[in-house]
Short mmCIF file of C-alpha atoms in Angstrom, two decimals:
data_model
loop_
_atom_site.label_atom_id
_atom_site.label_comp_id
_atom_site.label_asym_id
_atom_site.label_seq_id
_atom_site.Cartn_x
_atom_site.Cartn_y
_atom_site.Cartn_z
CA MET A 1 -44.71 -12.78 8.11
CA GLU A 2 -45.45 -16.27 9.69
CA PHE A 3 -43.09 -17.97 12.12
CA GLY A 4 -41.44 -20.64 11.29
CA ARG A 5 -40.12 -24.29 12.29
CA LYS A 6 -37.07 -23.39 14.60
CA ILE A 7 -37.08 -21.25 17.64
CA ILE A 8 -33.40 -20.10 18.54
CA GLY A 9 -31.97 -19.03 21.44
CA VAL A 10 -28.78 -17.04 22.73
CA GLY A 11 -28.03 -17.54 26.35
CA LYS A 12 -25.78 -15.16 28.57
CA ASN A 13 -25.80 -12.52 26.05
CA TYR A 14 -25.91 -9.10 27.73
CA ARG A 15 -23.61 -7.14 29.77
CA PRO A 16 -24.60 -5.88 33.07
CA ASN A 17 -26.30 -2.13 32.53
CA GLY A 18 -23.49 0.62 33.12
CA SER A 19 -20.51 -2.24 32.70
CA PRO A 20 -17.50 -0.97 30.16
CA GLN A 21 -18.07 -2.28 26.53
CA GLN A 22 -15.80 -4.67 26.74
CA PRO A 23 -14.42 -7.07 23.46
CA PRO A 24 -16.69 -10.10 23.66
CA PRO A 25 -15.19 -13.61 24.93
CA ALA A 26 -13.70 -15.19 23.42
CA GLN A 27 -15.91 -18.45 23.74
CA ASP A 28 -18.20 -19.27 21.07
CA PRO A 29 -21.99 -17.72 21.83
CA LEU A 30 -24.46 -20.09 24.13
CA ILE A 31 -27.27 -21.19 21.72
CA PHE A 32 -30.21 -23.85 22.74
CA LEU A 33 -33.50 -24.47 20.90
CA LYS A 34 -36.78 -24.53 21.77
CA PRO A 35 -40.12 -26.17 19.92
CA SER A 36 -42.52 -24.27 17.65
CA SER A 37 -45.05 -25.49 19.92
CA THR A 38 -44.32 -23.19 22.60
CA TYR A 39 -44.98 -19.78 20.45
CA LEU A 40 -48.17 -17.77 22.75
CA SER A 41 -49.95 -15.46 20.72
CA PRO A 42 -51.19 -12.16 22.09
CA GLY A 43 -54.49 -12.65 24.01
CA GLY A 44 -53.13 -16.31 25.28
CA LYS A 45 -52.03 -16.87 28.76
CA ILE A 46 -49.04 -17.85 30.03
CA LYS A 47 -49.15 -21.55 31.74
CA ILE A 48 -46.99 -22.59 34.65
CA PRO A 49 -46.04 -26.27 33.77
CA LYS A 50 -47.70 -28.71 36.09
CA GLY A 51 -46.03 -29.47 39.46
CA ARG A 52 -44.46 -26.37 39.39
CA ASN A 53 -45.34 -22.77 41.43
CA GLN A 54 -43.19 -20.17 39.43
CA ILE A 55 -40.72 -19.20 36.45
CA TYR A 56 -38.44 -16.65 35.33
CA HIS A 57 -39.59 -13.50 32.53
CA GLU A 58 -36.54 -12.88 30.09
CA VAL A 59 -37.87 -10.16 28.12
CA GLU A 60 -35.79 -10.40 24.57
CA LEU A 61 -35.58 -8.34 20.98
CA GLY A 62 -36.49 -11.93 18.64
CA VAL A 63 -34.64 -11.37 14.47
CA VAL A 64 -37.42 -13.28 12.28
CA ILE A 65 -35.34 -14.85 9.38
CA GLY A 66 -36.85 -13.58 6.45
CA LYS A 67 -34.24 -15.32 3.05
CA THR A 68 -33.21 -18.76 3.70
CA GLY A 69 -29.60 -19.36 4.16
CA VAL A 70 -26.49 -21.58 5.33
CA SER A 71 -22.86 -20.39 6.37
CA ILE A 72 -23.97 -17.00 5.59
CA SER A 73 -21.11 -14.20 6.19
CA GLU A 74 -21.58 -11.27 8.50
CA SER A 75 -21.40 -9.04 5.81
CA GLN A 76 -24.60 -10.54 4.60
CA ALA A 77 -26.44 -11.62 7.37
CA MET A 78 -28.60 -8.69 7.93
CA ASP A 79 -30.08 -9.37 4.29
CA HIS A 80 -31.39 -12.50 5.57
CA VAL A 81 -32.62 -10.45 8.49
CA GLY A 82 -37.17 -10.17 7.44
CA GLY A 83 -38.32 -8.33 10.71
CA TYR A 84 -38.76 -8.70 13.97
CA THR A 85 -40.33 -9.48 17.37
CA LEU A 86 -40.85 -8.39 20.91
CA ALA A 87 -40.68 -11.73 22.42
CA LEU A 88 -40.70 -13.48 26.13
CA ASP A 89 -38.20 -16.87 26.85
CA MET A 90 -39.95 -18.18 30.12
CA THR A 91 -37.76 -20.28 31.69
CA ASP A 92 -38.21 -22.74 34.91
CA PHE A 93 -34.93 -22.28 36.35
CA ASP A 94 -35.51 -24.51 39.03
CA LEU A 95 -35.37 -27.10 36.36
CA ILE A 96 -31.18 -25.90 35.33
CA VAL A 97 -29.91 -23.60 38.40
CA GLU A 98 -28.14 -25.27 41.15
CA LYS A 99 -29.68 -23.68 43.93
CA ASN A 100 -25.86 -22.97 46.10
CA GLU A 101 -24.34 -19.66 46.04
CA ALA A 102 -22.81 -19.85 43.04
CA MET A 103 -26.30 -20.24 41.29
CA LYS A 104 -24.26 -22.56 39.16
CA LEU A 105 -26.49 -23.29 35.69
CA THR A 106 -26.49 -27.08 34.62
CA TYR A 107 -27.98 -28.82 31.60
CA PRO A 108 -29.60 -29.47 29.55
CA TRP A 109 -32.58 -26.35 29.44
CA ALA A 110 -34.61 -28.28 26.99
CA LEU A 111 -37.91 -28.65 29.42
CA ALA A 112 -36.88 -25.37 31.45
CA LYS A 113 -37.03 -23.53 28.05
CA GLY A 114 -39.35 -26.21 25.98
CA PHE A 115 -42.83 -25.87 27.87
CA ASP A 116 -46.18 -24.54 26.29
CA THR A 117 -46.15 -21.33 25.58
CA ALA A 118 -42.62 -20.53 26.76
CA THR A 119 -42.54 -18.05 24.03
CA PRO A 120 -45.05 -15.35 23.89
CA VAL A 121 -44.65 -13.35 20.83
CA SER A 122 -45.84 -10.12 19.42
CA ASP A 123 -46.97 -9.53 15.85
CA PHE A 124 -44.71 -9.39 13.82
CA ILE A 125 -42.37 -6.03 13.34
CA PRO A 126 -41.44 -5.48 9.97
CA LYS A 127 -37.79 -4.78 9.67
CA SER A 128 -38.26 -0.95 8.09
CA GLU A 129 -39.46 -0.06 11.48
CA ILE A 130 -36.45 -0.82 13.23
CA PRO A 131 -33.73 0.89 11.91
CA ASP A 132 -31.30 0.16 13.97
CA PRO A 133 -31.74 -3.28 15.91
CA ASN A 134 -28.99 -2.98 17.83
CA ASN A 135 -30.04 0.07 19.84
CA VAL A 136 -33.42 -0.40 20.92
CA ARG A 137 -35.38 -0.69 24.44
CA LEU A 138 -36.36 -3.42 25.91
CA TRP A 139 -38.81 -2.94 29.11
CA LEU A 140 -40.61 -5.29 31.53
CA LYS A 141 -43.38 -4.75 34.36
CA VAL A 142 -44.38 -7.75 37.00
CA ASP A 143 -48.19 -5.91 38.13
CA GLY A 144 -46.83 -2.68 37.53
CA GLU A 145 -43.53 -3.14 38.67
CA MET A 146 -40.77 -2.41 36.48
CA LYS A 147 -38.17 -5.67 36.68
CA GLN A 148 -36.12 -5.34 33.46
CA ASP A 149 -35.27 -2.04 31.77
CA GLY A 150 -32.26 -2.48 29.31
CA ASN A 151 -31.41 -1.83 25.30
CA THR A 152 -30.18 -4.47 22.75
CA GLN A 153 -26.77 -2.01 22.45
CA ASP A 154 -25.39 -3.76 25.46
CA MET A 155 -25.65 -7.35 23.81
CA ILE A 156 -22.36 -8.92 23.50
CA TYR A 157 -22.89 -10.48 20.40
CA LYS A 158 -24.54 -8.30 18.00
CA ILE A 159 -27.15 -9.90 15.19
CA PRO A 160 -25.05 -10.43 12.24
CA HIS A 161 -22.79 -12.46 14.38
CA LEU A 162 -24.97 -14.28 15.98
CA ILE A 163 -26.41 -15.02 12.69
CA SER A 164 -23.70 -16.39 10.99
CA PHE A 165 -22.42 -18.41 13.73
CA VAL A 166 -26.04 -20.05 13.63
CA SER A 167 -25.89 -20.77 9.80
CA GLN A 168 -22.88 -22.15 10.00
CA TYR A 169 -24.41 -25.43 11.94
CA MET A 170 -27.68 -25.66 10.72
CA THR A 171 -30.22 -23.56 7.59
CA LEU A 172 -32.04 -21.01 8.85
CA GLU A 173 -35.62 -21.03 7.15
CA VAL A 174 -37.67 -17.96 6.38
CA GLY A 175 -40.15 -17.89 9.62
CA ASP A 176 -37.13 -18.90 11.86
CA LEU A 177 -37.19 -17.11 14.93
CA ILE A 178 -33.29 -15.95 16.82
CA LEU A 179 -33.95 -14.77 20.27
CA MET A 180 -31.40 -12.14 21.14
CA GLY A 181 -31.02 -12.92 24.81
CA THR A 182 -32.17 -10.68 27.75
CA PRO A 183 -31.04 -7.81 29.81
CA GLU A 184 -30.67 -8.07 33.80
CA GLY A 185 -33.49 -8.12 35.96
CA ASN A 186 -34.85 -11.65 34.75
CA ALA A 187 -37.38 -12.70 38.17
CA PRO A 188 -39.62 -15.00 38.99
CA VAL A 189 -43.47 -14.90 38.23
CA ARG A 190 -46.52 -16.87 40.04
CA ASN A 191 -50.06 -17.81 39.05
CA GLY A 192 -52.12 -14.69 39.11
CA GLN A 193 -49.44 -12.28 37.91
CA ALA A 194 -49.21 -10.40 34.82
CA ILE A 195 -46.50 -9.23 32.63
CA VAL A 196 -46.45 -6.28 30.71
CA CYS A 197 -43.37 -5.65 28.49
CA GLY A 198 -42.49 -3.23 25.34
CA LEU A 199 -39.63 -3.09 23.17
CA ASP A 200 -39.38 0.93 22.73
CA ASP A 201 -42.76 2.74 21.33
CA LYS A 202 -43.15 0.12 18.44
CA MET A 203 -45.00 -2.36 20.66
CA GLU A 204 -46.40 -3.29 23.62
CA MET A 205 -47.97 -6.42 25.22
CA THR A 206 -49.63 -8.23 28.53
CA PHE A 207 -49.34 -11.52 29.46
CA PRO A 208 -51.39 -12.84 32.09
CA VAL A 209 -50.12 -16.15 34.10
CA SER A 210 -51.84 -18.84 35.14
CA MET A 211 -51.46 -22.49 36.61
#
């Protein structure tokens, strides 16, 4: 399946590792969009934007829409899933974080998450190969050092809820990608480093980082 026109990101969607399983917060999920020009296929290089010296890695499960829909119910949401991908949501945090004690997030996120090569993705993973997407391990190493090691069971908002929520506002089309958020441990990478990340035993990919 080919990826479509929209990349939909979900922010702040993971509980810290080991935290109790509390009910989701009352507020709506934090949703943002990334242009399709950010896609990077295996074999490519992640490019740090001109004038910057670092970007942050965020390993994520990507959900690929397999059937067009709008105003989708949660009970029917998984019928609209075509498959999955391992993804990175590369972010220039210097553009969206105020450097103070609170590390306050500011807006908008378009440039911080929308630069070319900001969405490296693996090959498409058929839906049948991941019977329980709410329980898969995601991990990431930088130059051989483990930086992120989490599980999708720690997602605050699960896949059916997010598909339903987004589809109340915009039509989800075949090939659209929803990035489900990242577990804790995201950190900066710099020119010359290499990212290796994986999803259970289904997929592993490597991307060098360059200026």
